[in-house]
PDB file of C-alpha atoms in Angstrom:
ATOM      1  CA  MET A   1     -26.588 -28.110  11.195  1.00 95.00           C
ATOM      2  CA  MET A   2     -24.853 -25.768   8.741  1.00 98.00           C
ATOM      3  CA  ARG A   3     -22.798 -25.870   5.560  1.00 98.00           C
ATOM      4  CA  ALA A   4     -19.032 -25.701   5.942  1.00 98.00           C
ATOM      5  CA  VAL A   5     -15.785 -26.766   4.278  1.00 98.00           C
ATOM      6  CA  GLN A   6     -13.785 -29.339   6.216  1.00 97.00           C
ATOM      7  CA  VAL A   7     -10.316 -30.853   5.966  1.00 97.00           C
ATOM      8  CA  THR A   8      -9.935 -34.459   7.135  1.00 96.00           C
ATOM      9  CA  GLU A   9      -6.557 -35.144   5.537  1.00 96.00           C
ATOM     10  CA  PHE A  10      -3.621 -32.813   4.933  1.00 96.00           C
ATOM     11  CA  GLY A  11      -2.751 -31.988   1.345  1.00 95.00           C
ATOM     12  CA  GLY A  12      -3.586 -29.549  -1.426  1.00 94.00           C
ATOM     13  CA  PRO A  13      -6.793 -27.770  -2.421  1.00 96.00           C
ATOM     14  CA  GLU A  14      -8.446 -31.114  -3.215  1.00 97.00           C
ATOM     15  CA  MET A  15      -8.654 -31.702   0.554  1.00 96.00           C
ATOM     16  CA  LEU A  16     -11.256 -28.923   0.925  1.00 97.00           C
ATOM     17  CA  ARG A  17     -14.608 -30.736   0.989  1.00 97.00           C
ATOM     18  CA  PRO A  18     -18.105 -29.255   1.469  1.00 97.00           C
ATOM     19  CA  VAL A  19     -19.900 -30.925   4.394  1.00 97.00           C
ATOM     20  CA  GLU A  20     -22.761 -30.474   6.854  1.00 97.00           C
ATOM     21  CA  VAL A  21     -21.522 -29.957  10.417  1.00 96.00           C
ATOM     22  CA  ALA A  22     -23.031 -28.917  13.719  1.00 96.00           C
ATOM     23  CA  GLU A  23     -23.379 -25.184  14.280  1.00 96.00           C
ATOM     24  CA  PRO A  24     -20.676 -23.915  16.688  1.00 97.00           C
ATOM     25  CA  THR A  25     -21.671 -22.900  20.186  1.00 96.00           C
ATOM     26  CA  PRO A  26     -20.011 -19.776  21.618  1.00 97.00           C
ATOM     27  CA  GLY A  27     -18.297 -20.159  24.959  1.00 96.00           C
ATOM     28  CA  PRO A  28     -17.623 -17.520  27.600  1.00 97.00           C
ATOM     29  CA  GLY A  29     -16.304 -14.336  26.040  1.00 97.00           C
ATOM     30  CA  GLN A  30     -17.199 -15.473  22.516  1.00 98.00           C
ATOM     31  CA  VAL A  31     -19.770 -14.385  19.952  1.00 98.00           C
ATOM     32  CA  LEU A  32     -21.635 -16.280  17.246  1.00 98.00           C
ATOM     33  CA  ILE A  33     -21.524 -14.656  13.795  1.00 98.00           C
ATOM     34  CA  ASP A  34     -23.935 -15.253  10.929  1.00 98.00           C
ATOM     35  CA  VAL A  35     -21.375 -15.013   8.126  1.00 98.00           C
ATOM     36  CA  SER A  36     -21.993 -12.943   4.986  1.00 98.00           C
ATOM     37  CA  ARG A  37     -18.506 -13.226   3.468  1.00 98.00           C
ATOM     38  CA  ILE A  38     -15.296 -15.134   4.245  1.00 98.00           C
ATOM     39  CA  GLY A  39     -11.766 -13.992   3.516  1.00 97.00           C
ATOM     40  CA  VAL A  40      -9.295 -16.325   1.809  1.00 96.00           C
ATOM     41  CA  ASN A  41      -5.649 -15.867   2.782  1.00 90.00           C
ATOM     42  CA  TYR A  42      -2.460 -17.420   1.467  1.00 85.00           C
ATOM     43  CA  ALA A  43      -1.854 -18.700   4.996  1.00 86.00           C
ATOM     44  CA  ASP A  44      -4.947 -20.898   4.545  1.00 93.00           C
ATOM     45  CA  THR A  45      -3.167 -22.814   1.788  1.00 91.00           C
ATOM     46  CA  HIS A  46      -0.334 -23.563   4.197  1.00 88.00           C
ATOM     47  CA  GLN A  47      -2.708 -24.627   6.945  1.00 92.00           C
ATOM     48  CA  ILE A  48      -4.437 -27.323   4.889  1.00 94.00           C
ATOM     49  CA  GLU A  49      -1.072 -28.904   4.078  1.00 91.00           C
ATOM     50  CA  ASN A  50       0.088 -28.475   7.713  1.00 90.00           C
ATOM     51  CA  SER A  51       3.004 -26.217   6.775  1.00 82.00           C
ATOM     52  CA  TYR A  52       1.789 -23.152   8.690  1.00 76.00           C
ATOM     53  CA  GLN A  53       3.550 -21.463  11.612  1.00 72.00           C
ATOM     54  CA  THR A  54       1.477 -23.480  14.090  1.00 76.00           C
ATOM     55  CA  PRO A  55       0.455 -27.153  13.643  1.00 80.00           C
ATOM     56  CA  THR A  56      -3.177 -28.053  13.051  1.00 85.00           C
ATOM     57  CA  ALA A  57      -5.114 -31.083  14.296  1.00 90.00           C
ATOM     58  CA  LEU A  58      -7.490 -33.009  12.020  1.00 94.00           C
ATOM     59  CA  PRO A  59     -10.330 -32.700  11.236  1.00 96.00           C
ATOM     60  CA  PHE A  60     -10.833 -28.954  11.043  1.00 96.00           C
ATOM     61  CA  VAL A  61     -12.726 -26.190   9.267  1.00 97.00           C
ATOM     62  CA  PRO A  62     -10.161 -23.681   7.932  1.00 96.00           C
ATOM     63  CA  GLY A  63     -10.583 -19.939   7.630  1.00 96.00           C
ATOM     64  CA  SER A  64      -9.504 -17.184   9.999  1.00 95.00           C
ATOM     65  CA  GLU A  65     -11.531 -14.137   8.966  1.00 97.00           C
ATOM     66  CA  VAL A  66     -15.230 -13.465   8.498  1.00 98.00           C
ATOM     67  CA  VAL A  67     -17.660 -10.592   8.290  1.00 98.00           C
ATOM     68  CA  GLY A  68     -21.317 -10.820   9.249  1.00 98.00           C
ATOM     69  CA  ARG A  69     -23.794 -10.097  12.022  1.00 98.00           C
ATOM     70  CA  THR A  70     -24.094 -11.123  15.640  1.00 98.00           C
ATOM     71  CA  PRO A  71     -27.434 -12.357  17.062  1.00 97.00           C
ATOM     72  CA  ASP A  72     -28.173  -8.840  18.334  1.00 96.00           C
ATOM     73  CA  GLY A  73     -27.744  -7.417  14.819  1.00 97.00           C
ATOM     74  CA  ARG A  74     -24.294  -5.834  15.092  1.00 97.00           C
ATOM     75  CA  ARG A  75     -22.236  -5.907  11.876  1.00 98.00           C
ATOM     76  CA  VAL A  76     -18.735  -7.106  12.673  1.00 98.00           C
ATOM     77  CA  ALA A  77     -15.532  -8.464  11.189  1.00 98.00           C
ATOM     78  CA  ALA A  78     -13.678 -11.081  13.191  1.00 98.00           C
ATOM     79  CA  LEU A  79     -10.481 -13.085  13.371  1.00 97.00           C
ATOM     80  CA  THR A  80     -11.686 -16.567  14.239  1.00 96.00           C
ATOM     81  CA  GLY A  81      -8.493 -18.589  14.603  1.00 89.00           C
ATOM     82  CA  GLY A  82     -10.201 -21.287  12.504  1.00 94.00           C
ATOM     83  CA  GLY A  83     -13.697 -22.362  11.579  1.00 97.00           C
ATOM     84  CA  GLY A  84     -14.276 -19.489   9.175  1.00 98.00           C
ATOM     85  CA  TYR A  85     -15.208 -21.480   6.051  1.00 98.00           C
ATOM     86  CA  ALA A  86     -18.786 -21.914   7.227  1.00 98.00           C
ATOM     87  CA  GLU A  87     -22.229 -20.301   7.341  1.00 98.00           C
ATOM     88  CA  ARG A  88     -21.731 -19.432  10.993  1.00 98.00           C
ATOM     89  CA  ALA A  89     -18.564 -18.978  13.013  1.00 98.00           C
ATOM     90  CA  VAL A  90     -17.467 -18.276  16.568  1.00 98.00           C
ATOM     91  CA  ALA A  91     -14.892 -15.662  17.540  1.00 98.00           C
ATOM     92  CA  ASP A  92     -13.517 -14.224  20.768  1.00 97.00           C
ATOM     93  CA  ALA A  93     -15.132 -10.906  21.562  1.00 97.00           C
ATOM     94  CA  ALA A  94     -11.651  -9.359  21.751  1.00 95.00           C
ATOM     95  CA  MET A  95     -11.004 -10.427  18.140  1.00 96.00           C
ATOM     96  CA  THR A  96     -14.313  -9.019  16.890  1.00 97.00           C
ATOM     97  CA  PHE A  97     -14.412  -5.495  15.481  1.00 96.00           C
ATOM     98  CA  PRO A  98     -17.328  -3.251  14.485  1.00 96.00           C
ATOM     99  CA  VAL A  99     -17.675  -2.520  10.771  1.00 96.00           C
ATOM    100  CA  PRO A 100     -19.004   0.957   9.901  1.00 94.00           C
ATOM    101  CA  ASP A 101     -21.988   1.063   7.548  1.00 93.00           C
ATOM    102  CA  ASP A 102     -19.950   2.822   4.840  1.00 95.00           C
ATOM    103  CA  ILE A 103     -17.363  -0.011   4.732  1.00 97.00           C
ATOM    104  CA  ASP A 104     -18.458  -2.941   2.541  1.00 97.00           C
ATOM    105  CA  ASP A 105     -17.687  -6.603   3.201  1.00 98.00           C
ATOM    106  CA  LEU A 106     -14.836  -6.733   0.678  1.00 98.00           C
ATOM    107  CA  THR A 107     -13.107  -3.724   2.212  1.00 97.00           C
ATOM    108  CA  ALA A 108     -13.621  -4.945   5.771  1.00 98.00           C
ATOM    109  CA  LEU A 109     -12.054  -8.322   5.013  1.00 97.00           C
ATOM    110  CA  SER A 110      -9.245  -6.799   2.944  1.00 97.00           C
ATOM    111  CA  MET A 111      -8.217  -4.617   5.867  1.00 97.00           C
ATOM    112  CA  LEU A 112      -8.707  -7.255   8.584  1.00 96.00           C
ATOM    113  CA  VAL A 113      -5.561  -9.241   7.686  1.00 94.00           C
ATOM    114  CA  GLN A 114      -3.932  -7.927   4.498  1.00 95.00           C
ATOM    115  CA  GLY A 115      -4.387  -4.254   5.316  1.00 97.00           C
ATOM    116  CA  THR A 116      -3.199  -4.546   8.891  1.00 97.00           C
ATOM    117  CA  THR A 117      -0.263  -6.679   7.737  1.00 97.00           C
ATOM    118  CA  ALA A 118       0.853  -3.960   5.304  1.00 98.00           C
ATOM    119  CA  TRP A 119       0.360  -1.311   8.003  1.00 98.00           C
ATOM    120  CA  VAL A 120       2.469  -3.205  10.568  1.00 98.00           C
ATOM    121  CA  LEU A 121       5.187  -4.049   8.022  1.00 98.00           C
ATOM    122  CA  LEU A 122       5.719  -0.412   7.115  1.00 98.00           C
ATOM    123  CA  ARG A 123       5.048   1.243  10.476  1.00 97.00           C
ATOM    124  CA  LYS A 124       6.363  -1.229  13.048  1.00 97.00           C
ATOM    125  CA  ASN A 125       8.963  -3.349  11.239  1.00 97.00           C
ATOM    126  CA  ALA A 126      10.407  -1.167   8.496  1.00 98.00           C
ATOM    127  CA  HIS A 127       9.852   2.223  10.212  1.00 98.00           C
ATOM    128  CA  LEU A 128       9.362   3.921   6.851  1.00 98.00           C
ATOM    129  CA  GLU A 129      10.681   7.461   6.748  1.00 97.00           C
ATOM    130  CA  PRO A 130       9.663  10.059   4.131  1.00 97.00           C
ATOM    131  CA  GLY A 131      11.764   9.874   0.986  1.00 97.00           C
ATOM    132  CA  GLU A 132      12.907   6.276   1.438  1.00 98.00           C
ATOM    133  CA  SER A 133      12.533   3.714  -1.338  1.00 98.00           C
ATOM    134  CA  VAL A 134      10.233   0.719  -0.838  1.00 98.00           C
ATOM    135  CA  VAL A 135      10.215  -2.556  -2.792  1.00 98.00           C
ATOM    136  CA  VAL A 136       6.954  -4.491  -2.617  1.00 98.00           C
ATOM    137  CA  HIS A 137       7.237  -8.082  -3.813  1.00 98.00           C
ATOM    138  CA  ALA A 138       3.999  -9.751  -4.996  1.00 95.00           C
ATOM    139  CA  ALA A 139       2.634  -6.246  -5.420  1.00 97.00           C
ATOM    140  CA  ALA A 140      -0.613  -7.377  -7.067  1.00 96.00           C
ATOM    141  CA  GLY A 141      -1.584  -9.599  -4.138  1.00 94.00           C
ATOM    142  CA  GLY A 142      -3.770  -8.844  -1.145  1.00 94.00           C
ATOM    143  CA  VAL A 143      -1.014  -7.357   1.033  1.00 96.00           C
ATOM    144  CA  GLY A 144       0.982  -5.983  -1.887  1.00 97.00           C
ATOM    145  CA  THR A 145      -1.806  -3.874  -3.385  1.00 97.00           C
ATOM    146  CA  ILE A 146      -2.364  -2.161  -0.051  1.00 98.00           C
ATOM    147  CA  ALA A 147       1.344  -1.843   0.796  1.00 98.00           C
ATOM    148  CA  VAL A 148       2.027  -0.004  -2.472  1.00 98.00           C
ATOM    149  CA  GLN A 149      -0.684   2.531  -1.664  1.00 98.00           C
ATOM    150  CA  LEU A 150       0.303   2.942   1.992  1.00 98.00           C
ATOM    151  CA  ALA A 151       3.936   3.520   1.094  1.00 98.00           C
ATOM    152  CA  LYS A 152       2.946   6.318  -1.300  1.00 97.00           C
ATOM    153  CA  ALA A 153       0.463   7.807   1.173  1.00 97.00           C
ATOM    154  CA  TRP A 154       3.148   7.859   3.884  1.00 97.00           C
ATOM    155  CA  GLY A 155       5.749   9.648   1.779  1.00 97.00           C
ATOM    156  CA  ALA A 156       7.946   6.968   0.237  1.00 98.00           C
ATOM    157  CA  GLY A 157      10.329   8.548  -2.239  1.00 96.00           C
ATOM    158  CA  ARG A 158      10.083   5.683  -4.707  1.00 96.00           C
ATOM    159  CA  VAL A 159       7.934   2.538  -4.700  1.00 98.00           C
ATOM    160  CA  VAL A 160       9.122  -0.403  -6.792  1.00 98.00           C
ATOM    161  CA  ALA A 161       6.629  -3.216  -7.374  1.00 98.00           C
ATOM    162  CA  THR A 162       7.465  -6.717  -8.531  1.00 98.00           C
ATOM    163  CA  ALA A 163       4.904  -8.963 -10.236  1.00 97.00           C
ATOM    164  CA  SER A 164       4.942 -11.895 -12.633  1.00 93.00           C
ATOM    165  CA  THR A 165       2.768 -10.657 -15.528  1.00 96.00           C
ATOM    166  CA  PRO A 166       2.369  -7.425 -17.494  1.00 97.00           C
ATOM    167  CA  GLU A 167      -1.218  -7.154 -16.254  1.00 97.00           C
ATOM    168  CA  LYS A 168      -0.155  -7.384 -12.618  1.00 97.00           C
ATOM    169  CA  ARG A 169       2.620  -4.862 -13.144  1.00 98.00           C
ATOM    170  CA  GLU A 170       0.155  -2.489 -14.798  1.00 98.00           C
ATOM    171  CA  LEU A 171      -2.144  -2.845 -11.771  1.00 98.00           C
ATOM    172  CA  ALA A 172       0.720  -1.963  -9.423  1.00 98.00           C
ATOM    173  CA  LEU A 173       1.495   1.157 -11.465  1.00 98.00           C
ATOM    174  CA  ASP A 174      -2.179   2.117 -11.408  1.00 98.00           C
ATOM    175  CA  LEU A 175      -2.107   1.850  -7.606  1.00 98.00           C
ATOM    176  CA  GLY A 176       0.790   4.309  -7.408  1.00 98.00           C
ATOM    177  CA  ALA A 177       4.016   2.355  -7.832  1.00 98.00           C
ATOM    178  CA  ASP A 178       6.717   4.402  -9.555  1.00 98.00           C
ATOM    179  CA  VAL A 179       8.080   1.416 -11.449  1.00 98.00           C
ATOM    180  CA  ALA A 180       7.114  -2.251 -11.806  1.00 98.00           C
ATOM    181  CA  VAL A 181       9.568  -5.013 -12.642  1.00 98.00           C
ATOM    182  CA  ASP A 182       9.271  -8.679 -13.549  1.00 97.00           C
ATOM    183  CA  SER A 183       9.407 -10.857 -10.435  1.00 96.00           C
ATOM    184  CA  ARG A 184      11.056 -13.600 -12.517  1.00 94.00           C
ATOM    185  CA  ALA A 185      14.156 -11.511 -13.271  1.00 95.00           C
ATOM    186  CA  ASP A 186      17.304 -13.638 -13.284  1.00 93.00           C
ATOM    187  CA  ASP A 187      19.273 -11.149 -11.195  1.00 97.00           C
ATOM    188  CA  MET A 188      16.868  -9.565  -8.720  1.00 97.00           C
ATOM    189  CA  THR A 189      19.699  -7.796  -6.906  1.00 97.00           C
ATOM    190  CA  ALA A 190      20.745  -5.817  -9.979  1.00 97.00           C
ATOM    191  CA  THR A 191      17.119  -5.305 -11.041  1.00 97.00           C
ATOM    192  CA  LEU A 192      16.107  -3.768  -7.718  1.00 97.00           C
ATOM    193  CA  ILE A 193      19.177  -1.552  -7.433  1.00 97.00           C
ATOM    194  CA  GLU A 194      18.623  -0.221 -10.946  1.00 96.00           C
ATOM    195  CA  ALA A 195      14.878   0.286 -10.441  1.00 96.00           C
ATOM    196  CA  ASN A 196      15.503   2.199  -7.212  1.00 92.00           C
ATOM    197  CA  GLY A 197      18.093   4.497  -8.726  1.00 91.00           C
ATOM    198  CA  GLY A 198      20.894   2.798  -6.834  1.00 91.00           C
ATOM    199  CA  ARG A 199      19.436   2.727  -3.310  1.00 94.00           C
ATOM    200  CA  VAL A 200      17.147   0.068  -1.810  1.00 97.00           C
ATOM    201  CA  ASP A 201      15.964   1.149   1.653  1.00 98.00           C
ATOM    202  CA  ILE A 202      13.041  -1.195   2.395  1.00 98.00           C
ATOM    203  CA  VAL A 203      11.927  -4.534   0.953  1.00 98.00           C
ATOM    204  CA  LEU A 204       8.641  -6.245   1.877  1.00 98.00           C
ATOM    205  CA  ASP A 205       9.001  -9.926   1.020  1.00 97.00           C
ATOM    206  CA  MET A 206       6.602 -12.860   1.209  1.00 95.00           C
ATOM    207  CA  VAL A 207       8.129 -14.954  -1.576  1.00 94.00           C
ATOM    208  CA  GLY A 208      11.169 -16.716  -0.122  1.00 94.00           C
ATOM    209  CA  GLY A 209      13.921 -18.609  -1.919  1.00 95.00           C
ATOM    210  CA  THR A 210      16.276 -16.741  -4.227  1.00 95.00           C
ATOM    211  CA  THR A 211      13.966 -13.704  -4.253  1.00 96.00           C
ATOM    212  CA  THR A 212      14.732 -13.204  -0.573  1.00 96.00           C
ATOM    213  CA  ASP A 213      18.442 -13.961  -0.974  1.00 96.00           C
ATOM    214  CA  GLN A 214      18.897 -11.468  -3.802  1.00 97.00           C
ATOM    215  CA  SER A 215      16.737  -8.830  -2.108  1.00 97.00           C
ATOM    216  CA  VAL A 216      18.894  -8.945   1.024  1.00 97.00           C
ATOM    217  CA  ALA A 217      21.945  -8.476  -1.174  1.00 96.00           C
ATOM    218  CA  ALA A 218      20.347  -5.385  -2.763  1.00 97.00           C
ATOM    219  CA  LEU A 219      19.881  -3.489   0.510  1.00 97.00           C
ATOM    220  CA  ALA A 220      21.694  -0.183   0.889  1.00 97.00           C
ATOM    221  CA  PRO A 221      23.427   0.677   4.182  1.00 97.00           C
ATOM    222  CA  PHE A 222      20.741   0.765   6.891  1.00 97.00           C
ATOM    223  CA  GLY A 223      18.318  -0.938   4.514  1.00 98.00           C
ATOM    224  CA  ARG A 224      15.620  -3.226   5.971  1.00 98.00           C
ATOM    225  CA  LEU A 225      13.999  -6.367   4.613  1.00 98.00           C
ATOM    226  CA  VAL A 226      10.838  -7.607   6.322  1.00 98.00           C
ATOM    227  CA  PHE A 227       9.987 -11.266   5.679  1.00 97.00           C
ATOM    228  CA  TYR A 228       6.333 -12.166   6.281  1.00 96.00           C
ATOM    229  CA  GLY A 229       5.617 -15.279   4.224  1.00 90.00           C
ATOM    230  CA  MET A 230       6.984 -17.892   1.873  1.00 87.00           C
ATOM    231  CA  ALA A 231       4.578 -18.157  -1.056  1.00 81.00           C
ATOM    232  CA  GLY A 232       7.241 -19.800  -3.200  1.00 82.00           C
ATOM    233  CA  ARG A 233       7.534 -22.553  -0.573  1.00 82.00           C
ATOM    234  CA  GLU A 234      11.330 -22.390  -0.903  1.00 88.00           C
ATOM    235  CA  GLN A 235      13.499 -21.568   2.090  1.00 90.00           C
ATOM    236  CA  PRO A 236      15.902 -18.633   1.689  1.00 91.00           C
ATOM    237  CA  LYS A 237      19.542 -19.089   2.598  1.00 93.00           C
ATOM    238  CA  PRO A 238      20.479 -18.475   6.250  1.00 93.00           C
ATOM    239  CA  VAL A 239      21.388 -14.854   6.904  1.00 91.00           C
ATOM    240  CA  GLU A 240      24.905 -14.385   8.258  1.00 91.00           C
ATOM    241  CA  LEU A 241      25.183 -11.738  10.952  1.00 91.00           C
ATOM    242  CA  ARG A 242      28.623 -10.620   9.750  1.00 91.00           C
ATOM    243  CA  ASN A 243      27.064  -9.740   6.399  1.00 89.00           C
ATOM    244  CA  LEU A 244      24.424  -7.623   8.142  1.00 93.00           C
ATOM    245  CA  LEU A 245      27.202  -5.892  10.029  1.00 92.00           C
ATOM    246  CA  GLY A 246      29.121  -5.272   6.833  1.00 90.00           C
ATOM    247  CA  HIS A 247      26.149  -3.467   5.284  1.00 90.00           C
ATOM    248  CA  SER A 248      24.478  -2.027   8.416  1.00 96.00           C
ATOM    249  CA  SER A 249      21.340  -3.787   7.193  1.00 97.00           C
ATOM    250  CA  THR A 250      18.400  -5.373   8.981  1.00 97.00           C
ATOM    251  CA  VAL A 251      16.401  -8.526   8.222  1.00 97.00           C
ATOM    252  CA  ALA A 252      13.196  -8.806  10.244  1.00 97.00           C
ATOM    253  CA  GLY A 253      10.263 -11.200  10.369  1.00 97.00           C
ATOM    254  CA  MET A 254       6.590 -10.474  11.015  1.00 96.00           C
ATOM    255  CA  TRP A 255       3.704 -12.780  11.951  1.00 94.00           C
ATOM    256  CA  LEU A 256       0.472 -10.858  12.512  1.00 94.00           C
ATOM    257  CA  PRO A 257      -0.743 -12.789  15.615  1.00 92.00           C
ATOM    258  CA  HIS A 258       2.215 -11.387  17.563  1.00 95.00           C
ATOM    259  CA  VAL A 259       0.721  -7.898  17.170  1.00 96.00           C
ATOM    260  CA  PHE A 260      -1.985  -8.787  19.688  1.00 93.00           C
ATOM    261  CA  ARG A 261       0.663  -9.240  22.394  1.00 93.00           C
ATOM    262  CA  LEU A 262       1.766  -5.622  22.099  1.00 92.00           C
ATOM    263  CA  PRO A 263       0.504  -2.905  24.434  1.00 87.00           C
ATOM    264  CA  GLY A 264      -1.570  -0.014  23.195  1.00 87.00           C
ATOM    265  CA  ASN A 265      -4.076  -1.975  21.073  1.00 90.00           C
ATOM    266  CA  LEU A 266      -1.951  -1.489  17.958  1.00 95.00           C
ATOM    267  CA  TYR A 267      -4.154  -3.717  15.804  1.00 95.00           C
ATOM    268  CA  ALA A 268      -7.345  -1.727  16.441  1.00 93.00           C
ATOM    269  CA  ARG A 269      -5.411   1.477  15.788  1.00 95.00           C
ATOM    270  CA  ALA A 270      -4.215   0.110  12.440  1.00 97.00           C
ATOM    271  CA  LEU A 271      -7.695  -1.034  11.419  1.00 96.00           C
ATOM    272  CA  THR A 272      -9.272   2.315  12.302  1.00 95.00           C
ATOM    273  CA  GLU A 273      -6.624   4.242  10.363  1.00 97.00           C
ATOM    274  CA  LEU A 274      -7.042   1.963   7.349  1.00 98.00           C
ATOM    275  CA  PHE A 275     -10.804   2.508   7.265  1.00 97.00           C
ATOM    276  CA  ASP A 276     -10.175   6.277   7.400  1.00 97.00           C
ATOM    277  CA  LEU A 277      -7.707   6.024   4.498  1.00 97.00           C
ATOM    278  CA  VAL A 278     -10.321   4.156   2.453  1.00 97.00           C
ATOM    279  CA  ARG A 279     -12.907   6.840   3.182  1.00 96.00           C
ATOM    280  CA  SER A 280     -10.498   9.588   2.132  1.00 96.00           C
ATOM    281  CA  GLY A 281      -9.718   7.798  -1.133  1.00 95.00           C
ATOM    282  CA  GLN A 282      -6.011   7.366  -0.344  1.00 96.00           C
ATOM    283  CA  ILE A 283      -6.236   3.592  -0.631  1.00 96.00           C
ATOM    284  CA  ARG A 284      -8.652   1.348  -2.479  1.00 96.00           C
ATOM    285  CA  VAL A 285      -9.344  -2.343  -2.371  1.00 97.00           C
ATOM    286  CA  VAL A 286      -8.717  -4.633  -5.341  1.00 96.00           C
ATOM    287  CA  ALA A 287     -11.329  -7.372  -5.711  1.00 96.00           C
ATOM    288  CA  GLY A 288      -9.709 -10.678  -6.602  1.00 93.00           C
ATOM    289  CA  GLY A 289     -12.801 -12.796  -7.120  1.00 94.00           C
ATOM    290  CA  GLU A 290     -15.680 -14.282  -5.181  1.00 97.00           C
ATOM    291  CA  TYR A 291     -16.369 -18.020  -4.968  1.00 98.00           C
ATOM    292  CA  PRO A 292     -19.284 -20.006  -3.527  1.00 98.00           C
ATOM    293  CA  LEU A 293     -18.416 -21.602  -0.193  1.00 98.00           C
ATOM    294  CA  ALA A 294     -18.626 -25.057  -1.774  1.00 97.00           C
ATOM    295  CA  ASP A 295     -15.905 -24.055  -4.252  1.00 98.00           C
ATOM    296  CA  ALA A 296     -13.256 -23.189  -1.677  1.00 98.00           C
ATOM    297  CA  ARG A 297     -11.060 -25.619  -3.586  1.00 97.00           C
ATOM    298  CA  GLY A 298     -11.309 -23.405  -6.675  1.00 96.00           C
ATOM    299  CA  ALA A 299     -10.325 -20.346  -4.679  1.00 96.00           C
ATOM    300  CA  HIS A 300      -7.253 -22.117  -3.293  1.00 96.00           C
ATOM    301  CA  GLU A 301      -6.248 -23.433  -6.716  1.00 95.00           C
ATOM    302  CA  ALA A 302      -6.453 -19.914  -8.141  1.00 93.00           C
ATOM    303  CA  LEU A 303      -4.454 -18.489  -5.249  1.00 90.00           C
ATOM    304  CA  ARG A 304      -1.723 -21.107  -5.465  1.00 87.00           C
ATOM    305  CA  SER A 305      -1.436 -20.670  -9.233  1.00 85.00           C
ATOM    306  CA  ARG A 306      -0.243 -17.101  -8.537  1.00 77.00           C
ATOM    307  CA  GLY A 307      -2.767 -15.935 -11.115  1.00 79.00           C
ATOM    308  CA  THR A 308      -4.924 -13.897  -8.741  1.00 88.00           C
ATOM    309  CA  VAL A 309      -4.833 -10.252  -7.680  1.00 93.00           C
ATOM    310  CA  GLY A 310      -6.170  -8.470  -4.630  1.00 93.00           C
ATOM    311  CA  LYS A 311      -8.579 -10.065  -2.161  1.00 96.00           C
ATOM    312  CA  LEU A 312     -10.410 -13.380  -2.663  1.00 96.00           C
ATOM    313  CA  LEU A 313     -13.719 -14.063  -0.908  1.00 98.00           C
ATOM    314  CA  LEU A 314     -16.014 -17.013  -0.264  1.00 98.00           C
ATOM    315  CA  ASP A 315     -19.785 -16.462  -0.293  1.00 98.00           C
ATOM    316  CA  PRO A 316     -21.623 -18.759   2.161  1.00 98.00           C
ATOM    317  CA  THR A 317     -24.986 -17.567   0.841  1.00 92.00           C
ATOM    318  CA  ALA A 318     -24.359 -18.752  -2.733  1.00 90.00           C
TER     319      ALA A 318
END
């Protein structure tokens, strides 16, 4: 038996309950991982209320990313597809990646989902070119903190961060953003155009609702908005193709699991490059807090309150 957090009924963070469950048994092509740290993602909050991209069957142990050691002593980070909020987890060997000794658990987990998401958004979806402006919504979050730094490292002409508090905006500026604006601005369209000096080339958006609507309206000709989440839990308005035509603009979506269907092992390439950027000091990880495994509820409450920054972890050894 092992300690885990299980969901037996869909709902909010209160549905996350510490339990004792049987240790998972790896099947063919899978590995068992003795978990040292667990990553908490905003997608996890959607999964426990059954509002994620794919439906979930009850009961289940949430959590899609872990770092730890295999029975033969290898240190790895893995995408589990579920079952991560536990002392031990099983992952497909193809979704298990070696972690160099000079990369700590926090950094490994930050890059496993948030880092690779930021990398794919800028490289694959937005096709950032040197000198272009980049708006990063939720810039103090796990993806946002890395996206701000990647955009600067890859030659963005101007990076505009949005965040809800002065402290979060100050963090974004410290990470390299050229300007930080209040994410609660009444007219986000005018705010973004002004902050970008009149031209908005790229917007990375995981908020939804009016933030998305007004960001689309702010795009310059050939501007691109990439939509990769809906933290505000409010649907944006449908995008009319004639409006895209009228502005030569692009609205794209990105869900990280689709990356694994691409040829050329793009995900592993992204992860390797991100680790190299950490080593060179071009990007750094922002620690958002570490919670005991039994307090997964507290981690989710903090995340949903929009009061957190950076990367949140669960500690199964605490």
